[in-house]
GROMACS .gro file of C-alpha atoms in nm:
model
  379
    1MET     CA    1   5.694   4.462  15.780
    2THR     CA    2   5.816   4.809  15.657
    3MET     CA    3   6.182   4.879  15.708
    4ALA     CA    4   6.265   5.205  15.911
    5SER     CA    5   6.542   5.436  15.795
    6PRO     CA    6   6.813   5.503  16.058
    7THR     CA    7   6.636   5.836  16.166
    8ARG     CA    8   6.265   5.734  16.083
    9PRO     CA    9   6.050   5.483  16.262
   10ALA     CA   10   5.864   5.242  16.047
   11PRO     CA   11   5.507   5.300  16.005
   12GLU     CA   12   5.371   5.038  16.213
   13GLU     CA   13   5.553   5.188  16.510
   14LEU     CA   14   5.367   5.528  16.435
   15VAL     CA   15   4.996   5.397  16.384
   16THR     CA   16   4.740   5.213  16.587
   17VAL     CA   17   4.466   5.044  16.376
   18ILE     CA   18   4.129   5.115  16.523
   19ILE     CA   19   3.868   4.859  16.419
   20THR     CA   20   3.493   4.902  16.491
   21THR     CA   21   3.244   4.630  16.447
   22SER     CA   22   2.903   4.555  16.559
   23PRO     CA   23   2.602   4.314  16.466
   24THR     CA   24   2.573   4.226  16.111
   25PRO     CA   25   2.346   3.981  15.908
   26SER     CA   26   2.675   3.795  15.831
   27ALA     CA   27   2.730   3.708  16.194
   28PRO     CA   28   2.861   3.464  16.336
   29SER     CA   29   3.083   3.458  16.025
   30THR     CA   30   3.384   3.676  16.035
   31GLU     CA   31   3.393   3.722  15.650
   32LEU     CA   32   3.383   4.111  15.657
   33LEU     CA   33   3.695   4.133  15.879
   34GLU     CA   34   3.868   3.854  15.671
   35GLN     CA   35   3.825   4.067  15.372
   36ILE     CA   36   3.956   4.377  15.533
   37ALA     CA   37   4.266   4.188  15.667
   38ALA     CA   38   4.334   4.046  15.316
   39SER     CA   39   4.310   4.400  15.167
   40PHE     CA   40   4.549   4.520  15.439
   41ARG     CA   41   4.788   4.232  15.338
   42LYS     CA   42   4.754   4.322  14.975
   43HIS     CA   43   4.755   4.676  14.947
   44CYS     CA   44   4.911   4.819  15.289
   45ALA     CA   45   5.080   4.552  15.466
   46SER     CA   46   5.210   4.765  15.744
   47LEU     CA   47   4.863   4.778  15.873
   48ILE     CA   48   4.886   4.410  15.967
   49HIS     CA   49   5.180   4.468  16.182
   50CYS     CA   50   5.063   4.772  16.370
   51ARG     CA   51   4.920   4.778  16.726
   52VAL     CA   52   4.541   4.726  16.682
   53ILE     CA   53   4.240   4.816  16.896
   54VAL     CA   54   3.890   4.640  16.810
   55VAL     CA   55   3.581   4.764  16.948
   56LEU     CA   56   3.332   4.494  16.949
   57ASP     CA   57   3.020   4.704  17.012
   58THR     CA   58   2.669   4.565  17.098
   59TYR     CA   59   2.312   4.645  17.048
   60ASP     CA   60   2.037   4.841  17.227
   61HIS     CA   61   1.713   4.667  17.140
   62VAL     CA   62   1.605   4.316  17.019
   63SER     CA   63   1.309   4.379  16.767
   64LYS     CA   64   1.131   4.197  16.481
   65LYS     CA   65   1.275   4.433  16.230
   66PRO     CA   66   1.662   4.502  16.208
   67ARG     CA   67   1.764   4.877  16.234
   68LEU     CA   68   2.134   4.821  16.274
   69LYS     CA   69   2.233   5.195  16.256
   70LYS     CA   70   2.009   5.251  16.545
   71GLY     CA   71   2.100   4.946  16.745
   72HIS     CA   72   1.807   4.734  16.676
   73VAL     CA   73   1.867   4.362  16.602
   74THR     CA   74   1.651   4.069  16.542
   75PRO     CA   75   1.657   3.777  16.807
   76ASP     CA   76   1.851   3.543  16.569
   77SER     CA   77   2.115   3.825  16.524
   78ALA     CA   78   2.131   3.885  16.908
   79ALA     CA   79   2.177   3.509  16.961
   80LYS     CA   80   2.465   3.476  16.725
   81TYR     CA   81   2.645   3.784  16.831
   82ALA     CA   82   2.846   3.628  17.133
   83ASP     CA   83   2.987   3.368  16.878
   84TYR     CA   84   3.069   3.644  16.633
   85LYS     CA   85   3.279   3.808  16.907
   86ALA     CA   86   3.465   3.514  17.000
   87ASN     CA   87   3.522   3.438  16.623
   88ALA     CA   88   3.641   3.799  16.561
   89LYS     CA   89   3.891   3.773  16.850
   90ARG     CA   90   4.014   3.436  16.740
   91LEU     CA   91   4.066   3.596  16.365
   92ILE     CA   92   4.227   3.921  16.483
   93LEU     CA   93   4.493   3.749  16.715
   94LYS     CA   94   4.569   3.508  16.424
   95GLU     CA   95   4.615   3.794  16.175
   96TYR     CA   96   4.833   4.005  16.413
   97SER     CA   97   5.033   3.719  16.521
   98SER     CA   98   5.404   3.657  16.401
   99THR     CA   99   5.682   3.412  16.452
  100GLU     CA  100   5.808   3.633  16.705
  101ARG     CA  101   5.461   3.727  16.862
  102PRO     CA  102   5.221   3.423  16.854
  103TYR     CA  103   4.897   3.535  17.026
  104GLY     CA  104   4.617   3.320  17.184
  105THR     CA  105   4.300   3.383  17.363
  106GLY     CA  106   4.463   3.257  17.682
  107ASP     CA  107   4.729   3.544  17.677
  108LEU     CA  108   4.484   3.821  17.722
  109VAL     CA  109   4.490   4.052  18.034
  110LYS     CA  110   4.152   4.173  18.155
  111ALA     CA  111   4.069   4.535  18.266
  112GLN     CA  112   3.753   4.759  18.290
  113GLU     CA  113   3.715   5.132  18.171
  114LYS     CA  114   3.434   5.360  18.143
  115ALA     CA  115   3.313   5.571  17.819
  116GLU     CA  116   3.147   5.856  17.960
  117PHE     CA  117   2.884   6.060  17.767
  118GLY     CA  118   2.648   6.350  17.837
  119SER     CA  119   2.415   6.592  17.686
  120GLY     CA  120   2.400   6.967  17.649
  121ALA     CA  121   2.057   6.953  17.805
  122ALA     CA  122   2.038   7.074  18.184
  123ALA     CA  123   1.857   6.743  18.277
  124TYR     CA  124   2.160   6.543  18.170
  125ALA     CA  125   2.443   6.766  18.207
  126SER     CA  126   2.482   6.682  18.589
  127GLN     CA  127   2.438   6.298  18.541
  128ASP     CA  128   2.746   6.067  18.564
  129ASN     CA  129   2.660   5.894  18.231
  130ALA     CA  130   2.894   5.631  18.139
  131VAL     CA  131   2.918   5.285  17.965
  132VAL     CA  132   3.139   5.004  18.125
  133MET     CA  133   3.373   4.847  17.892
  134ASN     CA  134   3.541   4.523  17.924
  135ILE     CA  135   3.884   4.539  17.782
  136THR     CA  136   4.128   4.251  17.703
  137THR     CA  137   4.467   4.309  17.590
  138THR     CA  138   4.791   4.102  17.484
  139LYS     CA  139   5.064   4.106  17.738
  140ASP     CA  140   5.275   4.314  17.502
  141GLY     CA  141   4.985   4.562  17.459
  142ARG     CA  142   4.986   4.542  17.087
  143VAL     CA  143   4.623   4.382  17.056
  144THR     CA  144   4.329   4.505  17.253
  145PHE     CA  145   3.955   4.416  17.249
  146VAL     CA  146   3.681   4.654  17.387
  147GLU     CA  147   3.359   4.512  17.468
  148PRO     CA  148   3.113   4.764  17.608
  149VAL     CA  149   2.808   4.645  17.820
  150GLN     CA  150   2.590   4.896  17.636
  151ARG     CA  151   2.597   5.018  17.289
  152LEU     CA  152   2.848   5.299  17.222
  153GLY     CA  153   2.791   5.370  16.857
  154PHE     CA  154   3.065   5.454  16.614
  155GLY     CA  155   3.161   5.801  16.753
  156LEU     CA  156   3.205   5.689  17.126
  157ALA     CA  157   3.376   5.358  17.018
  158VAL     CA  158   3.629   5.555  16.825
  159ARG     CA  159   3.690   5.800  17.117
  160SER     CA  160   3.730   5.517  17.355
  161ALA     CA  161   3.977   5.359  17.147
  162LEU     CA  162   4.173   5.676  17.080
  163ARG     CA  163   4.197   5.723  17.457
  164MET     CA  164   4.383   5.390  17.485
  165THR     CA  165   4.631   5.476  17.185
  166VAL     CA  166   4.988   5.527  17.258
  167THR     CA  167   5.091   5.600  16.888
  168PRO     CA  168   5.074   5.958  16.741
  169TYR     CA  169   4.851   5.851  16.454
  170VAL     CA  170   4.566   5.628  16.408
  171TRP     CA  171   4.414   5.423  16.118
  172ILE     CA  172   4.012   5.420  16.156
  173GLN     CA  173   3.849   5.117  16.007
  174GLN     CA  174   3.490   5.023  15.997
  175HIS     CA  175   3.417   4.662  15.930
  176ASP     CA  176   3.273   4.689  15.594
  177TRP     CA  177   3.513   4.891  15.381
  178ALA     CA  178   3.812   4.717  15.206
  179LEU     CA  179   4.119   4.871  15.035
  180VAL     CA  180   4.139   4.806  14.639
  181THR     CA  181   4.439   4.998  14.584
  182ASP     CA  182   4.787   5.031  14.729
  183ILE     CA  183   4.816   5.289  14.991
  184PRO     CA  184   5.149   5.486  15.051
  185LEU     CA  185   5.142   5.467  15.419
  186GLY     CA  186   5.513   5.565  15.513
  187PRO     CA  187   5.503   5.871  15.267
  188LEU     CA  188   5.161   5.994  15.416
  189LEU     CA  189   5.299   5.980  15.759
  190GLN     CA  190   5.596   6.190  15.663
  191ILE     CA  191   5.381   6.436  15.502
  192MET     CA  192   5.168   6.466  15.831
  193GLN     CA  193   5.494   6.478  16.050
  194GLN     CA  194   5.609   6.759  15.834
  195HIS     CA  195   5.278   6.952  15.815
  196LYS     CA  196   5.150   6.950  16.165
  197ALA     CA  197   4.869   7.198  16.267
  198PRO     CA  198   5.021   7.521  16.431
  199PRO     CA  199   4.981   7.585  16.810
  200SER     CA  200   4.623   7.701  16.888
  201ALA     CA  201   4.703   8.065  16.941
  202GLU     CA  202   4.879   8.080  16.612
  203GLN     CA  203   4.579   7.888  16.440
  204GLU     CA  204   4.341   8.154  16.585
  205ASP     CA  205   4.537   8.428  16.416
  206LYS     CA  206   4.542   8.254  16.088
  207GLU     CA  207   4.147   8.174  16.105
  208ASN     CA  208   4.086   8.553  16.091
  209ASN     CA  209   4.179   8.541  15.720
  210GLU     CA  210   3.929   8.367  15.495
  211ILE     CA  211   4.224   8.199  15.293
  212LEU     CA  212   4.582   8.111  15.411
  213PRO     CA  213   4.861   8.289  15.211
  214GLU     CA  214   5.056   8.043  14.997
  215ALA     CA  215   5.361   8.104  15.209
  216VAL     CA  216   5.185   7.920  15.504
  217ARG     CA  217   5.232   7.530  15.483
  218PRO     CA  218   4.884   7.390  15.503
  219PRO     CA  219   4.849   7.152  15.807
  220VAL     CA  220   4.779   6.769  15.727
  221GLU     CA  221   4.616   6.587  16.029
  222TYR     CA  222   4.357   6.381  15.844
  223VAL     CA  223   4.361   6.188  15.513
  224CYS     CA  224   4.071   5.995  15.373
  225PHE     CA  225   4.058   5.769  15.094
  226PRO     CA  226   3.805   5.780  14.793
  227SER     CA  227   3.512   5.565  14.764
  228ILE     CA  228   3.298   5.571  14.452
  229ARG     CA  229   3.097   5.862  14.566
  230MET     CA  230   3.415   6.057  14.612
  231MET     CA  231   3.559   6.022  14.267
  232GLU     CA  232   3.683   6.350  14.117
  233TYR     CA  233   3.596   6.521  14.439
  234ALA     CA  234   3.774   6.828  14.368
  235THR     CA  235   3.565   6.937  14.074
  236SER     CA  236   3.248   6.794  14.223
  237ASP     CA  237   2.946   7.002  14.353
  238HIS     CA  238   3.069   6.936  14.697
  239VAL     CA  239   3.337   7.188  14.617
  240MET     CA  240   3.247   7.384  14.318
  241LEU     CA  241   2.921   7.529  14.448
  242TYR     CA  242   3.093   7.718  14.730
  243PRO     CA  243   3.335   7.993  14.658
  244ALA     CA  244   3.547   7.940  14.970
  245LEU     CA  245   3.592   7.570  14.901
  246ARG     CA  246   3.675   7.640  14.541
  247ALA     CA  247   3.943   7.879  14.650
  248LEU     CA  248   4.103   7.659  14.909
  249THR     CA  249   4.120   7.365  14.658
  250GLN     CA  250   4.278   7.584  14.409
  251LEU     CA  251   4.531   7.697  14.660
  252HIS     CA  252   4.630   7.389  14.839
  253LYS     CA  253   4.551   7.079  14.590
  254GLN     CA  254   4.894   6.965  14.520
  255ASN     CA  255   5.154   6.671  14.487
  256PHE     CA  256   5.345   6.651  14.818
  257THR     CA  257   5.703   6.533  14.765
  258VAL     CA  258   5.866   6.285  15.004
  259GLN     CA  259   6.221   6.164  15.013
  260SER     CA  260   6.289   5.838  15.167
  261GLU     CA  261   6.533   5.536  15.176
  262SER     CA  262   6.469   5.197  15.013
  263GLU     CA  263   6.589   4.874  15.194
  264ASP     CA  264   6.914   4.889  15.003
  265GLY     CA  265   6.995   5.248  15.103
  266THR     CA  266   6.883   5.415  14.758
  267ALA     CA  267   6.721   5.735  14.802
  268VAL     CA  268   6.362   5.744  14.671
  269THR     CA  269   6.138   6.016  14.577
  270SER     CA  270   5.764   5.983  14.608
  271ARG     CA  271   5.499   6.230  14.505
  272VAL     CA  272   5.164   6.181  14.693
  273PRO     CA  273   4.858   6.365  14.543
  274LEU     CA  274   4.626   6.528  14.814
  275THR     CA  275   4.321   6.763  14.775
  276PRO     CA  276   4.152   6.934  15.053
  277LEU     CA  277   3.842   6.754  15.200
  278PHE     CA  278   3.550   6.954  15.335
  279LEU     CA  279   3.392   6.694  15.560
  280TRP     CA  280   3.527   6.459  15.841
  281HIS     CA  281   3.421   6.130  15.707
  282ASP     CA  282   3.387   5.819  15.896
  283LYS     CA  283   3.506   5.565  15.621
  284PRO     CA  284   3.871   5.456  15.652
  285HIS     CA  285   4.123   5.724  15.720
  286LEU     CA  286   4.453   5.800  15.879
  287ALA     CA  287   4.477   6.089  16.132
  288SER     CA  288   4.654   6.248  16.406
  289THR     CA  289   4.566   6.115  16.759
  290SER     CA  290   4.602   6.433  16.935
  291HIS     CA  291   4.414   6.626  16.665
  292TYR     CA  292   4.119   6.376  16.686
  293LEU     CA  293   4.095   6.409  17.051
  294ASN     CA  294   4.115   6.799  17.064
  295GLN     CA  295   3.927   6.869  16.758
  296VAL     CA  296   3.664   6.603  16.733
  297PHE     CA  297   3.637   6.498  17.097
  298TYR     CA  298   3.665   6.840  17.267
  299SER     CA  299   3.433   6.745  17.559
  300ARG     CA  300   3.198   6.467  17.667
  301ILE     CA  301   2.894   6.610  17.502
  302ALA     CA  302   3.077   6.643  17.153
  303ILE     CA  303   2.924   6.307  17.059
  304GLN     CA  304   2.626   6.127  17.178
  305ARG     CA  305   2.604   5.776  17.255
  306GLY     CA  306   2.497   5.584  16.940
  307ALA     CA  307   2.597   5.877  16.710
  308PHE     CA  308   2.841   5.885  16.404
  309ILE     CA  309   3.118   6.148  16.375
  310GLU     CA  310   3.012   6.224  16.025
  311ASP     CA  311   2.659   6.295  16.101
  312THR     CA  312   2.724   6.524  16.378
  313VAL     CA  313   3.088   6.674  16.425
  314GLY     CA  314   3.160   6.613  16.058
  315HIS     CA  315   2.878   6.860  15.943
  316LEU     CA  316   2.978   7.117  16.193
  317ALA     CA  317   3.349   7.097  16.048
  318ARG     CA  318   3.204   7.136  15.687
  319ASP     CA  319   3.006   7.448  15.819
  320GLU     CA  320   3.323   7.595  15.945
  321MET     CA  321   3.507   7.513  15.643
  322LYS     CA  322   3.254   7.705  15.415
  323GLN     CA  323   3.352   8.009  15.646
  324GLY     CA  324   3.717   7.975  15.540
  325LYS     CA  325   3.829   7.772  15.847
  326TRP     CA  326   3.942   7.469  15.680
  327ASN     CA  327   4.297   7.458  15.824
  328LYS     CA  328   4.142   7.421  16.180
  329TRP     CA  329   4.036   7.077  16.053
  330ALA     CA  330   4.300   6.996  15.841
  331CYS     CA  331   4.125   6.733  15.624
  332TRP     CA  332   4.262   6.589  15.281
  333LEU     CA  333   4.152   6.336  15.049
  334TYR     CA  334   4.422   6.108  14.888
  335TYR     CA  335   4.369   6.174  14.521
  336PRO     CA  336   4.566   5.961  14.280
  337ASP     CA  337   4.499   6.006  13.894
  338GLU     CA  338   4.303   6.333  13.971
  339GLY     CA  339   4.057   6.149  14.173
  340LYS     CA  340   3.966   5.893  13.910
  341HIS     CA  341   4.127   5.622  14.106
  342LEU     CA  342   3.909   5.419  14.353
  343CYS     CA  343   4.066   5.321  14.679
  344LEU     CA  344   3.789   5.165  14.879
  345ARG     CA  345   3.498   4.921  14.830
  346HIS     CA  346   3.198   4.915  15.049
  347LEU     CA  347   3.120   4.549  15.167
  348LYS     CA  348   2.735   4.651  15.281
  349GLY     CA  349   2.772   4.526  15.616
  350ARG     CA  350   2.419   4.634  15.718
  351THR     CA  351   2.271   4.395  15.441
  352TRP     CA  352   2.532   4.138  15.324
  353ARG     CA  353   2.461   3.791  15.481
  354GLY     CA  354   2.775   3.625  15.400
  355VAL     CA  355   2.871   3.382  15.102
  356GLU     CA  356   2.648   3.105  15.175
  357ALA     CA  357   2.337   3.290  15.284
  358GLU     CA  358   2.361   3.523  14.969
  359LEU     CA  359   2.408   3.219  14.738
  360ALA     CA  360   2.104   3.050  14.898
  361ALA     CA  361   1.903   3.368  14.858
  362LYS     CA  362   1.999   3.381  14.486
  363LEU     CA  363   1.905   3.021  14.440
  364GLU     CA  364   1.575   3.062  14.596
  365TYR     CA  365   1.510   3.376  14.394
  366MET     CA  366   1.590   3.176  14.072
  367ARG     CA  367   1.369   2.881  14.184
  368LEU     CA  368   1.070   3.092  14.245
  369ASN     CA  369   1.097   3.271  13.916
  370GLY     CA  370   1.144   2.955  13.699
  371LEU     CA  371   1.499   3.002  13.632
  372ASN     CA  372   1.775   2.752  13.590
  373VAL     CA  373   1.897   2.672  13.945
  374ASN     CA  374   2.193   2.414  13.842
  375VAL     CA  375   2.443   2.621  14.022
  376GLN     CA  376   2.765   2.474  14.165
  377VAL     CA  377   2.769   2.564  14.546
  378PRO     CA  378   3.122   2.627  14.643
  379ASN     CA  379   3.299   2.380  14.887
   0.00000   0.00000   0.00000
């Protein structure tokens, strides 16, 4: 657990981890979640000591062909999903337990909430559309499970969890992205606390300028972490083809300097490289809870049931950023080694079937193609 300074809370007291999961071919195995937890312990141990909300989303339709992004699962996947949810709960309770806080499934307190959603269409605007969510929480409130009776989709899953969040910051974690490098969570939180977005009236005045003057400290409300497709982002076509985005990058890309204190009281200076990001990505990110609710989920029709943030509000944000309104969204990308350092690995949750099933498929392929199948199967 991270030590707090006399005047600064530890990161785990400032952040809630929000994990979203849903039917996968590897169910009922929890191997995806296990890899995420292992990556937390190795690369950002504070995330295992934070409060955690796990949204165990469901499916919409049972069909012969799976289309997981649309909520369609096979009969086999549907049959296994109840076991997966039970296994996931046991895993999370185990991972987030400690000597001082041992958790068990019998310790959970039950409640119900609703996730309302709507549409801009007149036919739906007057309807009270809502999904009932069954919620179970440990008695100390540090571990919460959300189980909707209908599919929420990633966007509504995140919004529902945000509304239950009591910390000023959240770490959003999809179930098939793992950390592969150390994350300076404490320094990032200090930067975000020191670079909050200005009040809305002041913000509107600043947005009248295409580019903020250097004297204005840029707000930091969202920090994403680079996957393989985001390497060297600041010089990629995502930025360089757009004059406003190039100018914003040249103005704001920097190493933020953070002063902290080690466990023995020694002063420590950290330099955290960040570059402006011009899309609100769904992949793992750290964000201000209030900014998320006010900026992304500004009304019940901001995200439809089943939708992804990146595919909807994310592109709206990018369009506004191209008009010079980047500081309204205040999105950044962690940028070690000038964007050459990978931070995330995609576990391909929609296709990965688990270690045993993947090995069996490989052996069958080798057999059908006359290859040597004398492979040792792990115990």
